[in-house]
Coordinates of C-alpha atoms in Angstrom, one line a residue:
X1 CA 47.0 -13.7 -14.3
X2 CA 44.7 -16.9 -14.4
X3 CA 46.8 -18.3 -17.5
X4 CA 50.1 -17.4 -15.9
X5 CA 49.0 -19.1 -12.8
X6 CA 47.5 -22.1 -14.8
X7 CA 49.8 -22.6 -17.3
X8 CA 53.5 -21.3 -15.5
X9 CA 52.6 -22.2 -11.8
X10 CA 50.5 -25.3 -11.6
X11 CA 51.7 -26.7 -15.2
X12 CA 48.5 -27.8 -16.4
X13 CA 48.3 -29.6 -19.8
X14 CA 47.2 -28.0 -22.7
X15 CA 43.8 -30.4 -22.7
X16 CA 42.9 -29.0 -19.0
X17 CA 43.4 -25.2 -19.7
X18 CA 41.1 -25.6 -23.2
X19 CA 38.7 -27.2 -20.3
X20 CA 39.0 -24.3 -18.2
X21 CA 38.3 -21.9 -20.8
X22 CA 35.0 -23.8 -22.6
X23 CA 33.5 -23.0 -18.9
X24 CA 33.1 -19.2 -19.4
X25 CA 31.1 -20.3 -22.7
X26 CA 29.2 -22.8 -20.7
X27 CA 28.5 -20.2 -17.9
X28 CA 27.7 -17.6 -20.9
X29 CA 25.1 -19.9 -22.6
X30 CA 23.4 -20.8 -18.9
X31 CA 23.0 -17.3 -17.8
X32 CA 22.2 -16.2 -21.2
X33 CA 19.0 -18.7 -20.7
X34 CA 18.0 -17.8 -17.3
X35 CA 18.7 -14.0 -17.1
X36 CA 15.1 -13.4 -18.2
X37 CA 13.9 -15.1 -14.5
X38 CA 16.2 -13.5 -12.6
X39 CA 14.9 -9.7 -13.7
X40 CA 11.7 -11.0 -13.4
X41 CA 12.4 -11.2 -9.4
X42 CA 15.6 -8.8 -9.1
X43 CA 15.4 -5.1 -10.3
X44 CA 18.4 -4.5 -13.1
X45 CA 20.5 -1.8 -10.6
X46 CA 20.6 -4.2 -7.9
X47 CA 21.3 -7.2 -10.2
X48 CA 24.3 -5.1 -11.7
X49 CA 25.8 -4.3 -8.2
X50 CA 25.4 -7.9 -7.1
X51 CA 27.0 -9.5 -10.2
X52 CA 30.3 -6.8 -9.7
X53 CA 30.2 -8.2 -5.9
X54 CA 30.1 -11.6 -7.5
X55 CA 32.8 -11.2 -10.3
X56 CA 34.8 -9.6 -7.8
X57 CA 34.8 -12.4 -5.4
X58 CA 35.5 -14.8 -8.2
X59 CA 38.7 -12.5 -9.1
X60 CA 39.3 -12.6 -5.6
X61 CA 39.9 -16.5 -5.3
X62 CA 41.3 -17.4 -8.4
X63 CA 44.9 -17.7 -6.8
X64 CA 43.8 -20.0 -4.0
X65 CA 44.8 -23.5 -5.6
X66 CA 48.3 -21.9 -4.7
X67 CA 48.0 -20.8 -1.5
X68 CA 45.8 -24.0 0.4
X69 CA 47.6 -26.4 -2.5
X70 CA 45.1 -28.1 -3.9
X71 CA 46.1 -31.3 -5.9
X72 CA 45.5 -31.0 -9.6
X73 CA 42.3 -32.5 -10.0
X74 CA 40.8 -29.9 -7.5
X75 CA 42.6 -27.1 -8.9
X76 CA 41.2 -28.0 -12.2
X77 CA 37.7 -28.5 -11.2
X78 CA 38.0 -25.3 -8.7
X79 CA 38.5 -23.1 -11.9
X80 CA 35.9 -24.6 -14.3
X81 CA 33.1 -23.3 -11.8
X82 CA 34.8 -20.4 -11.5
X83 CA 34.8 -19.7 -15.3
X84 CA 31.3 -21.0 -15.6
X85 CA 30.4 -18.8 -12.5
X86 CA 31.8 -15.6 -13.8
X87 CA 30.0 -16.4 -17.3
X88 CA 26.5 -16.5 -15.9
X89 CA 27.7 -12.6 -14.1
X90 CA 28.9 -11.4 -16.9
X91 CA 25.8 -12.6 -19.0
X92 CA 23.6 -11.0 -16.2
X93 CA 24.9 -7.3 -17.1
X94 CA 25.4 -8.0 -20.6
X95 CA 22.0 -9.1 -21.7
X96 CA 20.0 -6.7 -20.2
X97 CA 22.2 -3.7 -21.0
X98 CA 22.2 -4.7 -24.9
X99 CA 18.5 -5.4 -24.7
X100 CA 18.2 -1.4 -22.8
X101 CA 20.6 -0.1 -25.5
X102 CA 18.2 -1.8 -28.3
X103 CA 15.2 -0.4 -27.1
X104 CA 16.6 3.2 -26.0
X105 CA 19.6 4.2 -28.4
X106 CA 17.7 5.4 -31.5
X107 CA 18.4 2.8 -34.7
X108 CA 20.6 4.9 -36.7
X109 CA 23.2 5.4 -33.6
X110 CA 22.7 2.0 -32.5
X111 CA 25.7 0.5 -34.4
X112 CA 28.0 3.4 -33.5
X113 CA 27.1 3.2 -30.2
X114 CA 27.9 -0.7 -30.0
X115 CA 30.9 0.0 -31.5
X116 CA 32.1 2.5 -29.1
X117 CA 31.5 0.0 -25.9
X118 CA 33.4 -2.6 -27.9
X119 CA 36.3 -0.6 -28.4
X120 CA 36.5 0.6 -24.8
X121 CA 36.4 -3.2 -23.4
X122 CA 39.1 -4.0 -25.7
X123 CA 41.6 -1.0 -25.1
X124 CA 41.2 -2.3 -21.4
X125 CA 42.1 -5.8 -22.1
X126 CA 45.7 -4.3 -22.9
X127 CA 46.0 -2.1 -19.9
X128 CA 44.9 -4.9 -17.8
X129 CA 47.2 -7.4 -18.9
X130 CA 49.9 -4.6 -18.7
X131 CA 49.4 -4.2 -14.9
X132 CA 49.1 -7.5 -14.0
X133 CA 52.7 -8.3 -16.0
X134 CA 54.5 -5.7 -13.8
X135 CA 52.9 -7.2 -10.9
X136 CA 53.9 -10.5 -11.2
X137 CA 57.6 -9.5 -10.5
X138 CA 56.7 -7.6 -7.2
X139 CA 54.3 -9.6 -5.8
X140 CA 53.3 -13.0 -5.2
X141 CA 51.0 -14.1 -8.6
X142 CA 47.7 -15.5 -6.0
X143 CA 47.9 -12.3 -5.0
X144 CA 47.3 -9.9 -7.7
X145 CA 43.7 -11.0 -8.7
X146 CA 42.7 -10.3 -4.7
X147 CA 43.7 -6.9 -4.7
X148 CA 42.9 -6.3 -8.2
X149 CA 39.1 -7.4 -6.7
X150 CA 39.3 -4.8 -3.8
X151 CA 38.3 -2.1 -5.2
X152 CA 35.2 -3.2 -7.5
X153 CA 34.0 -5.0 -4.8
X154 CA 34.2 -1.8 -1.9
X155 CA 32.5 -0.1 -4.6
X156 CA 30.0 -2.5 -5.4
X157 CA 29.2 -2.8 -1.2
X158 CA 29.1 1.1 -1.2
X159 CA 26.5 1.1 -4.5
X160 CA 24.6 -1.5 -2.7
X161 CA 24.2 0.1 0.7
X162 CA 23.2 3.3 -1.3
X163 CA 20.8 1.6 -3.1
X164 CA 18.9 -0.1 -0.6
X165 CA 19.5 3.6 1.5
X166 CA 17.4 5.0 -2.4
X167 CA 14.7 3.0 -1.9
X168 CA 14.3 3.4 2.0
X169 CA 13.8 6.5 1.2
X170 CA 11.0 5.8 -1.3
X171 CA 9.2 3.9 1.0
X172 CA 9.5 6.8 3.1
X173 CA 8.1 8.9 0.6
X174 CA 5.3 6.5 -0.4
X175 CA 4.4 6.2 3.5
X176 CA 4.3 10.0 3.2
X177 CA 2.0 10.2 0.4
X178 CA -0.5 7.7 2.0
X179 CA -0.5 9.0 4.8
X180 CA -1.2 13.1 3.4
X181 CA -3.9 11.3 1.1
X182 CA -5.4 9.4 4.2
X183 CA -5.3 13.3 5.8
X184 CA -7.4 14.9 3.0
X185 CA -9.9 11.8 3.2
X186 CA -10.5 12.8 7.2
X187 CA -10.9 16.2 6.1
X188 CA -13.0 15.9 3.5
X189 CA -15.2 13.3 5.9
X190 CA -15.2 16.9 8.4
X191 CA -16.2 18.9 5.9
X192 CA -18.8 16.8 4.5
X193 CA -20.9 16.0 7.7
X194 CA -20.5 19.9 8.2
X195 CA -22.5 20.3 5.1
X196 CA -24.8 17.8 5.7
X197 CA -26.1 19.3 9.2
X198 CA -26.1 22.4 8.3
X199 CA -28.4 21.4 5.1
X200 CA -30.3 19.8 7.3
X201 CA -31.1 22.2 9.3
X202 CA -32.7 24.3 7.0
X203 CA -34.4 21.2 6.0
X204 CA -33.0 21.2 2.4
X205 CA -32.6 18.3 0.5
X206 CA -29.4 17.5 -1.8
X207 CA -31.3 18.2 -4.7
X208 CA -32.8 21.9 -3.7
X209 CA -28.4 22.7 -2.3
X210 CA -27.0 22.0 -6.0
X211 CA -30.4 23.3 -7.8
X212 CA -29.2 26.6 -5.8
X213 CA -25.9 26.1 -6.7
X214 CA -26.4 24.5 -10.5
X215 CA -24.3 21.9 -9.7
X216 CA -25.8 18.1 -9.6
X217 CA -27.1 16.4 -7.0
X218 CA -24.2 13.4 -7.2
X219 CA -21.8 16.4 -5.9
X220 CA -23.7 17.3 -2.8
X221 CA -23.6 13.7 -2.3
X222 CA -20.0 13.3 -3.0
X223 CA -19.3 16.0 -0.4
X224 CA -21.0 14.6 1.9
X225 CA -19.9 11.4 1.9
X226 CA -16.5 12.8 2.0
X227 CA -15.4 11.3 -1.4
X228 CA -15.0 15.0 -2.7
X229 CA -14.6 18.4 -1.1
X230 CA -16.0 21.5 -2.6
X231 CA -13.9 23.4 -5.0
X232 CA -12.9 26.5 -3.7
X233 CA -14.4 28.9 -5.6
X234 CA -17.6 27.6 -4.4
X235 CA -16.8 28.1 -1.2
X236 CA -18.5 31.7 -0.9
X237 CA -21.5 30.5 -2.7
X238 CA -22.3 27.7 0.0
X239 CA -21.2 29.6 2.9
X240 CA -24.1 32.1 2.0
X241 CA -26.9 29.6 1.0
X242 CA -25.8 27.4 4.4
X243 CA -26.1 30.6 6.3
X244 CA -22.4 30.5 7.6
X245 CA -19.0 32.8 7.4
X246 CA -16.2 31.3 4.3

């Protein structure tokens, strides 16, 4: 409803809502230019969720020149950031999703593919504008872009919350891993000063334990150092030369 609400409600001049609308182009063209630093320090999920938040919020407040009555001049500069605001967004999902689709959708289905996305953003544009026509008569016109906005943006909170729970949960994992791997290096430390008293005791050197075992004399070390552990199937075969039960 922004034009209805420009045009019908605040009667702006022709001049001002051309002005309004060269913002989104503005907005387009500056976050066209700076997307590339913002993935650089934000992952492309979170970025998504956080420009529907954003758009949604900027949907949200489009009809509050009417409802605090803002003079004209405010109105009017109100609604060119929020044009140029929702241009960067938008540029922030559409840039990298083209540049995935580029790279990933094979080249003979890339045109169909584009195609198909086009032609699903425009037979929204219809239905949108339908709904918002047949809300203008039963609600006030400020209105309809804020709850319009209320879903997208529960849905972007919820898709946010679950993405920072995702990689809680991968740090959990990681933490998991290091500590397992940590685990196995203690073990390994156990098992390798095992090996080395016990070769030391029958006052064998590293090199006469893998000539018995035709192994090299780097692997005795390795065990014993606990940077390795002995492969299981060598397991008998030491036990018996070290004089111990596997």
């Amino acid at each position: 409803p922004l034009p209805y609400i420009i045009n019908e409600v605040l009667r702006f001049s022709s001049s001002r809502f051309g002005m309004i609308n060269s913002m989104f182009p503005i907005g387009i063209i500056i976050g066209t230019l700076t997307v590339e630093y913002v993935m650089k320090r934000i992952e492309f999920r979170k970025l998504l969720i956080l420009m529907n938040i954003l758009i949604s919020i900027m949907a949200s407040v489009i009809g509050l020149p009417v409802i605090l009555g803002l003079d004209s001049g405010m109105s009017l500069a109100f609604y060119c950031i929020v044009n140029i605001i929702i241009g960067i967004a938008i540029a922030y999902v559409d840039v990298p999703v083209m540049t995935i689709l580029q790279n990933e959708v094979p080249r003979e289905l890339l045109g169909r593919v584009l195609s198909l996305i086009m032609s699903l953003v425009k037979a929204m544009l219809p239905v949108a504008l339908l709904c918002s026509g047949a809300l203008t008569s039963r609600m006030p016109v400020q209105l309809i872009p804020a709850a319009g906005a209320v879903i997208p943006f529960i849905y972007s909170i919820f898709m946010l919350k679950k993405n920072s729970t995702e990689r809680l949960l991968n740090n959990s994992d990681s933490l998991c891993i290091m500590s397992l791997w940590r685990y196995k290096i203690m073990q390994n430390s156990k098992v390798g000063t095992i090996i080395r008293t016990l070769r030391q005791e029958r006052n064998m050197t590293q090199q006469q334990l893998a000539d018995k075992m035709n192994i090299s004399d780097k692997t005795v070390s390795k065990w014993e150092r606990g940077v390795g552990c002995p492969d299981i199937s060598l397991l008998s075969e030491l036990s018996d030369i070290l004089g111990v039960d596997t």
